[in-house]
Amino acid sequence: MSEQIAEGARRASVGSGLNSDALQQLAGKHQTGYRSVGVMVYDILKDAILTGTLPPGQKLRQETLAESIGVSRLPVRSALIQLEADGLVEFHERRGAVVKSLSADQAREVYDIRTLLEVEALRLSMAEMTAERVARLRELGRTADAEEEGADFVDARTEFYAELYGAAHRPVLWEMIEQLRLKVGRYVLGWRLVDGAEHGHSHEQLVSAVEGGDVEHATGVLRSHLERVRDGVLELLVEAEAAASAGSTSRG
């Protein structure tokens, strides 16, 4: 399959505007250990969006993606439909599928809703917290703080919050939170790369607050963390909107 991926990437890179080399690397990473091609393609495209390999506004031509990954068009189509449900892709009547962009106002609304849901999830989870879970959270927090870029950081952060909020016991609440986190995940990663020093160690600070058992203090730390991340994401989005506006003006 790796030869198919390499040959497909060479063909797909011509005139598509797609970073086929980076997409090929993701495909190579994901090509083993899957029960179905469809799940593999979904994970490849999701990682490509969250890490910026497929940036906001990127056109997602099914033929090009299929050739880059080394699969048929059918699993690509299915993956794009699922990614639309996740809020990462949108379909336009004339342009087809594109990576969904997020405005600063939309991001602010996402964080308002996230704060409501995640504070409540933490309250519920702390009522059932055990020493074993705290130890697991501390381990996951160190891993998340150590990762600096790419899909590994996204995965580490997901594991941490799934454990923090007791996802296994409240799957519906977790699904709602995860859907919102996906919407801003790529921007969080971008902010972390720009200003990682300020972002660092927040997970361990949160674990210490949870371990202390004071729910109001712990939820206050969580609120502060979400606000700090929100402000960093908004700064990136405002800068991107200003740059796009300036570019549009200069072309006009």
C-alpha positions as semicolon CSV with decimal commas, in nm:
position;residue;x (nm);y (nm);z (nm)
1;M;0,000;0,000;0,000
2;S;0,291;0,240;0,066
3;E;0,385;0,228;-0,305
4;Q;0,027;0,320;-0,396
5;I;0,041;0,615;-0,157
6;A;0,371;0,742;-0,294
7;E;0,262;0,715;-0,657
8;G;-0,074;0,871;-0,579
9;A;0,089;1,164;-0,403
10;R;0,312;1,235;-0,702
11;R;0,011;1,247;-0,935
12;A;-0,212;1,441;-0,696
13;S;0,041;1,712;-0,618
14;V;0,029;1,856;-0,968
15;G;-0,185;2,172;-0,974
16;S;-0,403;2,083;-0,676
17;G;-0,266;2,325;-0,417
18;L;-0,255;2,027;-0,180
19;N;0,046;1,952;0,039
20;S;0,059;1,593;-0,085
21;D;0,397;1,515;0,073
22;A;0,264;1,595;0,422
23;L;-0,060;1,407;0,351
24;Q;0,142;1,110;0,230
25;Q;0,340;1,108;0,557
26;L;0,017;1,102;0,757
27;A;-0,115;0,823;0,537
28;G;0,202;0,623;0,595
29;K;0,162;0,667;0,970
30;H;-0,196;0,542;0,964
31;Q;-0,175;0,262;0,708
32;T;-0,141;-0,026;0,957
33;G;-0,361;-0,158;1,236
34;Y;-0,701;-0,060;1,096
35;R;-1,003;-0,287;1,062
36;S;-1,138;-0,085;0,770
37;V;-1,007;0,151;0,504
38;G;-1,290;0,394;0,586
39;V;-1,177;0,445;0,946
40;M;-0,817;0,487;0,832
41;V;-0,909;0,753;0,574
42;Y;-1,121;0,939;0,830
43;D;-0,832;0,948;1,078
44;I;-0,584;1,062;0,812
45;L;-0,804;1,350;0,699
46;K;-0,897;1,451;1,054
47;D;-0,530;1,462;1,155
48;A;-0,447;1,657;0,838
49;I;-0,708;1,919;0,927
50;L;-0,619;1,944;1,296
51;T;-0,247;1,979;1,224
52;G;-0,289;2,232;0,943
53;T;-0,176;2,004;0,661
54;L;-0,520;2,079;0,518
55;P;-0,571;2,446;0,621
56;P;-0,903;2,633;0,656
57;G;-1,049;2,703;0,313
58;Q;-0,858;2,420;0,142
59;K;-1,062;2,258;-0,135
60;L;-1,102;1,886;-0,077
61;R;-1,128;1,719;-0,417
62;Q;-1,217;1,355;-0,366
63;E;-1,010;1,234;-0,661
64;T;-0,699;1,419;-0,541
65;L;-0,733;1,299;-0,182
66;A;-0,795;0,941;-0,292
67;E;-0,481;0,943;-0,510
68;S;-0,271;1,101;-0,233
69;I;-0,378;0,844;0,023
70;G;-0,380;0,550;-0,219
71;V;-0,745;0,447;-0,188
72;S;-1,065;0,465;-0,392
73;R;-1,299;0,764;-0,382
74;L;-1,572;0,588;-0,179
75;P;-1,399;0,589;0,163
76;V;-1,285;0,947;0,100
77;R;-1,645;1,051;0,035
78;S;-1,763;0,874;0,352
79;A;-1,486;1,036;0,557
80;L;-1,574;1,383;0,429
81;I;-1,939;1,332;0,525
82;Q;-1,834;1,232;0,877
83;L;-1,597;1,528;0,900
84;E;-1,886;1,754;0,798
85;A;-2,084;1,612;1,092
86;D;-1,782;1,686;1,315
87;G;-1,784;2,048;1,203
88;L;-1,445;2,030;1,030
89;V;-1,562;2,023;0,666
90;E;-1,842;2,197;0,480
91;F;-1,995;2,128;0,141
92;H;-2,074;2,405;-0,107
93;E;-2,297;2,361;-0,410
94;R;-2,034;2,487;-0,654
95;R;-1,701;2,457;-0,469
96;G;-1,760;2,110;-0,330
97;A;-1,605;2,015;0,005
98;V;-1,367;2,256;0,180
99;V;-1,200;2,266;0,521
100;K;-1,430;2,474;0,738
101;S;-1,305;2,809;0,862
102;L;-1,393;2,955;1,201
103;S;-1,446;3,325;1,268
104;A;-1,336;3,497;1,587
105;D;-1,702;3,544;1,690
106;Q;-1,775;3,175;1,634
107;A;-1,468;3,073;1,836
108;R;-1,577;3,298;2,122
109;E;-1,920;3,132;2,121
110;V;-1,761;2,786;2,116
111;Y;-1,559;2,870;2,426
112;D;-1,863;3,012;2,608
113;I;-2,047;2,682;2,553
114;R;-1,737;2,474;2,629
115;T;-1,695;2,648;2,963
116;L;-2,053;2,570;3,066
117;L;-2,025;2,203;2,970
118;E;-1,673;2,138;3,092
119;V;-1,717;2,304;3,430
120;E;-2,024;2,087;3,490
121;A;-1,839;1,777;3,367
122;L;-1,554;1,846;3,610
123;R;-1,796;1,895;3,901
124;L;-1,958;1,560;3,831
125;S;-1,628;1,383;3,779
126;M;-1,469;1,513;4,099
127;A;-1,752;1,360;4,302
128;E;-1,624;1,021;4,183
129;M;-1,250;1,095;4,177
130;T;-1,009;0,833;4,312
131;A;-0,638;0,831;4,388
132;E;-0,583;0,596;4,096
133;R;-0,751;0,835;3,853
134;V;-0,550;1,129;3,986
135;A;-0,230;0,934;3,926
136;R;-0,346;0,853;3,573
137;L;-0,436;1,218;3,514
138;R;-0,094;1,332;3,630
139;E;0,072;1,092;3,387
140;L;-0,150;1,204;3,099
141;G;-0,097;1,570;3,192
142;R;0,281;1,534;3,173
143;T;0,249;1,370;2,833
144;A;0,021;1,643;2,702
145;D;0,253;1,918;2,827
146;A;0,556;1,745;2,674
147;E;0,405;1,720;2,325
148;E;0,466;2,034;2,123
149;E;0,308;1,978;1,784
150;G;0,103;1,767;1,551
151;A;-0,142;1,486;1,600
152;D;0,044;1,349;1,905
153;F;-0,040;1,664;2,101
154;V;-0,404;1,648;1,990
155;D;-0,428;1,281;2,094
156;A;-0,257;1,340;2,429
157;R;-0,490;1,629;2,509
158;T;-0,795;1,419;2,417
159;E;-0,686;1,136;2,648
160;F;-0,628;1,378;2,934
161;Y;-0,969;1,543;2,915
162;A;-1,152;1,215;2,856
163;E;-1,010;1,092;3,186
164;L;-1,061;1,425;3,364
165;Y;-1,431;1,440;3,273
166;G;-1,503;1,068;3,317
167;A;-1,595;1,019;2,952
168;A;-1,665;0,648;2,996
169;H;-1,941;0,722;3,250
170;R;-2,097;1,019;3,064
171;P;-2,055;0,944;2,693
172;V;-2,322;1,189;2,574
173;L;-2,174;1,482;2,766
174;W;-1,825;1,386;2,648
175;E;-1,940;1,363;2,286
176;M;-2,078;1,718;2,305
177;I;-1,756;1,848;2,458
178;E;-1,540;1,664;2,206
179;Q;-1,740;1,802;1,913
180;L;-1,674;2,156;2,036
181;R;-1,308;2,083;2,105
182;L;-1,264;1,954;1,750
183;K;-1,394;2,283;1,610
184;V;-1,106;2,477;1,767
185;G;-0,842;2,204;1,792
186;R;-0,631;2,320;1,497
187;Y;-0,624;2,678;1,630
188;V;-0,524;2,563;1,980
189;L;-0,235;2,375;1,823
190;G;-0,134;2,683;1,625
191;W;-0,140;2,901;1,935
192;R;0,061;2,647;2,133
193;L;0,331;2,646;1,865
194;V;0,341;3,027;1,861
195;D;0,346;3,075;2,238
196;G;0,417;2,738;2,393
197;A;0,598;2,874;2,699
198;E;0,287;3,046;2,832
199;H;0,069;2,748;2,752
200;G;0,295;2,494;2,922
201;H;0,226;2,308;3,247
202;S;-0,144;2,403;3,258
203;H;-0,247;2,038;3,268
204;E;-0,038;1,959;3,575
205;Q;-0,172;2,269;3,748
206;L;-0,524;2,146;3,684
207;V;-0,445;1,798;3,817
208;S;-0,306;1,949;4,139
209;A;-0,627;2,147;4,185
210;V;-0,837;1,834;4,130
211;E;-0,622;1,635;4,372
212;G;-0,682;1,900;4,639
213;G;-1,053;1,815;4,632
214;D;-1,181;2,175;4,637
215;V;-1,437;2,177;4,356
216;E;-1,472;2,555;4,338
217;H;-1,096;2,602;4,319
218;A;-1,056;2,330;4,056
219;T;-1,335;2,468;3,837
220;G;-1,181;2,814;3,876
221;V;-0,849;2,680;3,747
222;L;-1,032;2,517;3,455
223;R;-1,215;2,842;3,372
224;S;-0,888;3,033;3,379
225;H;-0,724;2,776;3,154
226;L;-1,008;2,787;2,900
227;E;-1,006;3,168;2,900
228;R;-0,631;3,179;2,841
229;V;-0,653;2,933;2,553
230;R;-0,954;3,118;2,411
231;D;-0,766;3,449;2,414
232;G;-0,470;3,291;2,235
233;V;-0,694;3,136;1,971
234;L;-0,884;3,461;1,921
235;E;-0,558;3,648;1,872
236;L;-0,460;3,409;1,592
237;L;-0,802;3,433;1,429
238;V;-0,815;3,813;1,445
239;E;-0,468;3,833;1,291
240;A;-0,571;3,590;1,016
241;E;-0,890;3,786;0,943
242;A;-0,693;4,112;0,925
243;A;-0,439;3,957;0,690
244;A;-0,715;3,819;0,467
245;S;-0,887;4,156;0,461
246;A;-0,562;4,335;0,373
247;G;-0,494;4,085;0,096
248;S;-0,843;4,133;-0,046
249;T;-0,803;4,511;-0,039
250;S;-0,465;4,500;-0,215
251;R;-0,605;4,276;-0,490
252;G;-0,899;4,508;-0,534
